[in-house]
Coordinates of C-alpha atoms in Angstrom, one line a residue:
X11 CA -13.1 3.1 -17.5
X12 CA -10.0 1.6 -16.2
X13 CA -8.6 3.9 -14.5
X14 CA -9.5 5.4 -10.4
X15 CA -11.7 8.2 -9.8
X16 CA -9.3 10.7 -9.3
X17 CA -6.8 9.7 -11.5
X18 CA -5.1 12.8 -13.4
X19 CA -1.8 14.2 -14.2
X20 CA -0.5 17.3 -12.2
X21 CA 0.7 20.2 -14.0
X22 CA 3.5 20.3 -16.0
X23 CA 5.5 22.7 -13.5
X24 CA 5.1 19.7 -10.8
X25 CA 5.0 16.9 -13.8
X26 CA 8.2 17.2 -15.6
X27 CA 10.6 18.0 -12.7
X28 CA 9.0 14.8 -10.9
X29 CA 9.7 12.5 -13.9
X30 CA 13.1 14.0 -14.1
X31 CA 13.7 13.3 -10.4
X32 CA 12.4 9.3 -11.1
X33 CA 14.7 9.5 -13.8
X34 CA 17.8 10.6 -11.6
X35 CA 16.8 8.1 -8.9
X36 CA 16.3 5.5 -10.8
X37 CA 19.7 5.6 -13.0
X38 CA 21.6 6.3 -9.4
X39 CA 20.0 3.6 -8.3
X40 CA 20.9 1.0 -11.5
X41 CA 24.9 2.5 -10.9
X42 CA 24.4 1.5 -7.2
X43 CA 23.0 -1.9 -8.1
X44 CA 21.8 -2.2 -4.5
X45 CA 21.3 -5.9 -3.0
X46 CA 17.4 -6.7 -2.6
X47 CA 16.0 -9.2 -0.5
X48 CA 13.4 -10.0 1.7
X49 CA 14.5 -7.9 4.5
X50 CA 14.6 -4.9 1.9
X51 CA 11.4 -5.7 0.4
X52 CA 10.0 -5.3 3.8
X53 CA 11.6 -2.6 4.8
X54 CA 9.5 -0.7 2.3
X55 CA 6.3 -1.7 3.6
X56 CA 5.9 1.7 6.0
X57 CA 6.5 4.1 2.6
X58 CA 3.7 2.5 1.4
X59 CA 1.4 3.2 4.3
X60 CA 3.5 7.1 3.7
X61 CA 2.0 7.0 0.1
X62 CA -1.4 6.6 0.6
X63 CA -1.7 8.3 4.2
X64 CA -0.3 11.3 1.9
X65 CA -2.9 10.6 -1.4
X66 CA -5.7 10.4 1.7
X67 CA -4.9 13.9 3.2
X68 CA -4.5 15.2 -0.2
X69 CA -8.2 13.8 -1.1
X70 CA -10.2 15.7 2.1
X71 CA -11.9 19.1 1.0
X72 CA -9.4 21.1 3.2
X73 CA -6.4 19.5 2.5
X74 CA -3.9 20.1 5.3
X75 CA -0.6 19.4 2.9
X76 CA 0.5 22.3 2.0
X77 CA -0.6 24.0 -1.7
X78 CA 3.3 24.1 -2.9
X79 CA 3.3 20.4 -2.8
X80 CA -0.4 19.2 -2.5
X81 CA -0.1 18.3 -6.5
X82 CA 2.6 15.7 -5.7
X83 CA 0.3 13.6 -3.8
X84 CA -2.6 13.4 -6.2
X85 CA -3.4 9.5 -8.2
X86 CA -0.5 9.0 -9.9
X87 CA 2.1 11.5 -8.8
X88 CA 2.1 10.3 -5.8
X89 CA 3.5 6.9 -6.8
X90 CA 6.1 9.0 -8.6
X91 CA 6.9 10.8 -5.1
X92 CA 7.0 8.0 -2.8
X93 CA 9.3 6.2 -5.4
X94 CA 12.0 9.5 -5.5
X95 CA 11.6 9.8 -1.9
X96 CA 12.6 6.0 -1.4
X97 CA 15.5 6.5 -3.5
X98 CA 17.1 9.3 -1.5
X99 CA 17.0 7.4 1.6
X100 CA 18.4 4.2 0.1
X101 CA 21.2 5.9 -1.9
X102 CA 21.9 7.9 1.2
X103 CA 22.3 4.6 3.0
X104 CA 24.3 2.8 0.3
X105 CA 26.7 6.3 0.2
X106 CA 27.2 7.8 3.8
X107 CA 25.3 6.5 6.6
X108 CA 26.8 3.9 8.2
X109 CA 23.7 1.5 9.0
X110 CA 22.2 -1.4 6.9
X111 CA 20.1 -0.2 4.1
X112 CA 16.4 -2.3 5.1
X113 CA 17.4 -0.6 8.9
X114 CA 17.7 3.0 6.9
X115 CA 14.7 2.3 5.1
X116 CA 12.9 1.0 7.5
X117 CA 13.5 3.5 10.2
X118 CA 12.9 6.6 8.0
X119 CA 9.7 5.3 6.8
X120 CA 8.5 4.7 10.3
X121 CA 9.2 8.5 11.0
X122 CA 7.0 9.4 7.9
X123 CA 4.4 6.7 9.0
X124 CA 4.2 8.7 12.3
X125 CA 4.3 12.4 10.6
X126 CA 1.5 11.5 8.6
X127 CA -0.6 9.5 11.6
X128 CA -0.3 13.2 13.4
X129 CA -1.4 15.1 10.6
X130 CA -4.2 12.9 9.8
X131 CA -5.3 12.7 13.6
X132 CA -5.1 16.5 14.3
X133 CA -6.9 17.3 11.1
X134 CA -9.8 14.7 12.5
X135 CA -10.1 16.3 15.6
X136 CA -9.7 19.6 14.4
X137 CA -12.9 19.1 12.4
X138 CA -14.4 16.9 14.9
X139 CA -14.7 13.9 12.7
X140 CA -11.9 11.6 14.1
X141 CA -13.7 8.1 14.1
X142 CA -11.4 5.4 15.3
X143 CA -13.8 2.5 15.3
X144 CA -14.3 1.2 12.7
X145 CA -10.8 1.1 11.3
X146 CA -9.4 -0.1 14.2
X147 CA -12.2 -3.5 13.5
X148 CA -11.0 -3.7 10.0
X149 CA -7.3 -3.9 11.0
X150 CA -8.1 -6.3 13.7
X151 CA -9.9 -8.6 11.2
X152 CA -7.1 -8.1 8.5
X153 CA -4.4 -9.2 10.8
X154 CA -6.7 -12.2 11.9
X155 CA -7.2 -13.3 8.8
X156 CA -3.7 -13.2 7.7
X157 CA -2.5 -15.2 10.6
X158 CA -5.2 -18.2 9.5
X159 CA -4.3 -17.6 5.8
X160 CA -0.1 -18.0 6.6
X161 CA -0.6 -20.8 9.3
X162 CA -2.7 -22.8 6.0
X163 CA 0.0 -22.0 4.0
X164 CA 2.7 -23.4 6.4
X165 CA 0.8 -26.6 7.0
X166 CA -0.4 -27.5 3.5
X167 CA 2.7 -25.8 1.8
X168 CA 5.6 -25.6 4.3
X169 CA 8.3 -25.4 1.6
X170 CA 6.3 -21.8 0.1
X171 CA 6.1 -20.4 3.5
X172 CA 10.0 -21.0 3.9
X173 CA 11.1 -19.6 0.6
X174 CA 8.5 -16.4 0.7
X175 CA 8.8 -15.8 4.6
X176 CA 8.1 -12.2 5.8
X177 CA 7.8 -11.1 2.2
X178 CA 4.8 -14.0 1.5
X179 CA 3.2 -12.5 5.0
X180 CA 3.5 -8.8 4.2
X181 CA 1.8 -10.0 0.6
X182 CA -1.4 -11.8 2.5
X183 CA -1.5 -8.7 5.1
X184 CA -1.9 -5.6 2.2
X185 CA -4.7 -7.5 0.4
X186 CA -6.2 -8.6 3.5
X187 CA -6.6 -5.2 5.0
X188 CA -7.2 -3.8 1.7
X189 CA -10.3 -6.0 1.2
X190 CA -11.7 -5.9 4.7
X191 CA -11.1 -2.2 4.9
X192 CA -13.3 -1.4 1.5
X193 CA -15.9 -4.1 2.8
X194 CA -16.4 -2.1 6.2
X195 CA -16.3 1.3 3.7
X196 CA -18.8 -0.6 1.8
X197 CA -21.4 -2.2 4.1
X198 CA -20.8 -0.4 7.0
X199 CA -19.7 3.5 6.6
X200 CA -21.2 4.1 2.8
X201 CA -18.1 4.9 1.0
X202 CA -18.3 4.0 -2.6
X203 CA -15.4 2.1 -4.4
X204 CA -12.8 4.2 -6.7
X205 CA -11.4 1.6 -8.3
X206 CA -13.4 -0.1 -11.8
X207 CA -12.6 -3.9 -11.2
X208 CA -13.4 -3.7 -7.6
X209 CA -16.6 -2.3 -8.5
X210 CA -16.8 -4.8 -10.9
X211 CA -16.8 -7.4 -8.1
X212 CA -19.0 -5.3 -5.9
X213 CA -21.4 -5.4 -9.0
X214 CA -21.5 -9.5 -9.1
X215 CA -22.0 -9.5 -5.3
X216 CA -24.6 -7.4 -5.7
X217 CA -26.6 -9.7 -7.8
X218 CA -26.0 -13.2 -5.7
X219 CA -28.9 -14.2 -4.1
X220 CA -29.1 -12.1 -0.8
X221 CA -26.3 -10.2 -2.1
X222 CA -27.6 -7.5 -0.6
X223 CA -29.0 -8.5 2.8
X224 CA -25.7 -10.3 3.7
X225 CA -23.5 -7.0 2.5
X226 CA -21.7 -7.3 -1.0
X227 CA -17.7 -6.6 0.7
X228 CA -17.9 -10.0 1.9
X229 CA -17.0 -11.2 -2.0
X230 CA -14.5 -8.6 -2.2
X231 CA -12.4 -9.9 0.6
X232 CA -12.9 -13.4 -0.8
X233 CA -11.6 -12.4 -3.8
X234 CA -8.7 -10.4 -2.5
X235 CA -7.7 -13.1 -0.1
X236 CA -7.6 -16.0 -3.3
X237 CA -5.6 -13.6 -5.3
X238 CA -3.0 -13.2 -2.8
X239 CA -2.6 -16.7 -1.5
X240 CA -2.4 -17.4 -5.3
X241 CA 0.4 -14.9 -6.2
X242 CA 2.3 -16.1 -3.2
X243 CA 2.0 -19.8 -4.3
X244 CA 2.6 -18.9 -8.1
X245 CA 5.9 -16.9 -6.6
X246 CA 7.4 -19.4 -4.5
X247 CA 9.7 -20.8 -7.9
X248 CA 10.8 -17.8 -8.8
X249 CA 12.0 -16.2 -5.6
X250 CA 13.8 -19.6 -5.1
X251 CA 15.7 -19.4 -8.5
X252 CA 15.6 -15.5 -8.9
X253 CA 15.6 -14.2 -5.4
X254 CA 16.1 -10.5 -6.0
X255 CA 13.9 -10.2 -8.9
X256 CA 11.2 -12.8 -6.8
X257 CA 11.4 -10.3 -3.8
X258 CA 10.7 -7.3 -5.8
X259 CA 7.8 -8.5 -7.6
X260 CA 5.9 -9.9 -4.8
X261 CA 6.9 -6.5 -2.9
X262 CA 5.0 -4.6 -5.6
X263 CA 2.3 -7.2 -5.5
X264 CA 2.1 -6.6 -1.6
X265 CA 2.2 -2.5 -2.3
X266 CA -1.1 -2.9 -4.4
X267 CA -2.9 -4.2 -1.2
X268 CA -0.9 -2.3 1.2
X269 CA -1.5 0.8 -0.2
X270 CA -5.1 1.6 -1.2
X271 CA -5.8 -0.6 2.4
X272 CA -3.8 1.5 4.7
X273 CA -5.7 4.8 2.5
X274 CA -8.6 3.3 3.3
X275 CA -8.2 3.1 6.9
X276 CA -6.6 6.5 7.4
X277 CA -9.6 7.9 5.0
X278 CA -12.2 6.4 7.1
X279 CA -10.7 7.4 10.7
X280 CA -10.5 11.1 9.7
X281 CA -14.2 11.4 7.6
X282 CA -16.3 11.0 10.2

């Protein structure tokens, strides 16, 4: 298996007017041919955190997002969503509102960021299972191990750090947080991992010496903290000599991190 637990297609009513609306967005959005860099790219850091917090509510037995739409935040729709949603809001900003496009984006997404926060902490106390805790550590930890990550990378590769910049940070944050959030699900709350090559990596921690004893996420945020430093490194050329292309990849790089990280933590606080 390669693909998530979870993963499956929505029905056809939801599925084909979804790929026509990526379809729509996406041609409007090769006409625009909108400028990209790294202020954009991070701009779209809160839709990510909308995507997931949305795939999260959608996962919980009593779902509060409504049934007309609840199949649009399912593993992958939900991709498909976020993306047509993004597009709106950036060809609005290119078309009629008078305000910088990464300000538009940026601002918007915050809004959803907070609509989805509510929803997610009414439904925990709601149902009494609103546990703050442990999420709250795993952010903590995430944002503490970016900041010694970056500072390494701006003393033993100064010129990386300058050319990546907010984009290289936002990359080391999303798989930070998505690696220390999982090893707290892990060790700590008993959630099991969706995702095959993360279990794959659970698996190998698993059969180190004291694997076990010492908790097996501590391999996963290893790993996801080597992979991102890498990418960022490996990048570096090509945002210098391709900067829009450069900023988009390492944004999509980031959104892999950011995403299941941030599900993770809103997953967690509203489980119990």
């Amino acid at each position: 298996m390669v693909l998530p637990d979870g993963f499956a297609l929505p029905p056809l009513l939801y599925l084909l007017p979804l790929l026509l609306a990526v379809g729509v967005v996406l041609w409007l959005l090769w006409e625009a041919e909108p400028t990209i860099g790294e202020r954009t790219v991070v701009s779209l850091a809160p839709w990510m955190v909308v995507g997931a917090g949305f795939n999260a509510l959608h996962q919980l037995p009593n779902s509060p997002v409504p049934d007309v739409i609840d199949p649009l935040f399912g593993t992958p729709s939900v991709y498909l969503t976020t993306f047509v949603l993004v597009g709106i809001v950036w060809l609005l900003a290119i078309h009629q509102l008078r305000t910088p496009v990464p300000r538009a984006l940026a601002g918007v997404g915050l809004v959803g960021v907070a609509l989805v926060l509510v929803v997610a902490l009414w439904f925990g106390i709601e149902h009494d299972s609103l546990r703050l805790f442990w999420p709250f550590v795993a952010l903590v930890v995430a944002v503490i191990l970016t900041g010694m990550l970056w500072a390494a990378t701006q003393f033993f590769y100064p010129d990386v750090a300058i050319i990546t910049g907010a984009v290289g940070v936002l990359t080391l944050f999303a798989h930070a947080l998505d690696g220390v959030s999982t090893a707290v699900g892990i060790d700590v709350l008993g959630f099991g991992e969706q995702t095959p090559l993360s279990r794959a990596i659970l698996e190998i921690a698993h059969s180190i010496p004291a694997g076990d004893s010492l908790g097996v996420g501590w391999l996963f945020v290893l790993v996801k903290l080597a992979i991102a430093e890498f990418v960022v490194l490996l990048f570096a050329d090509y945002v210098a000599s391709e900067p829009t292309e450069g900023y988009l990849l390492l944004g999509v790089v980031a959104a892999v991190g950011l995403g299941p990280g941030a599900h993770n933590l809103i997953l967690f606080a509203i489980t119990g």
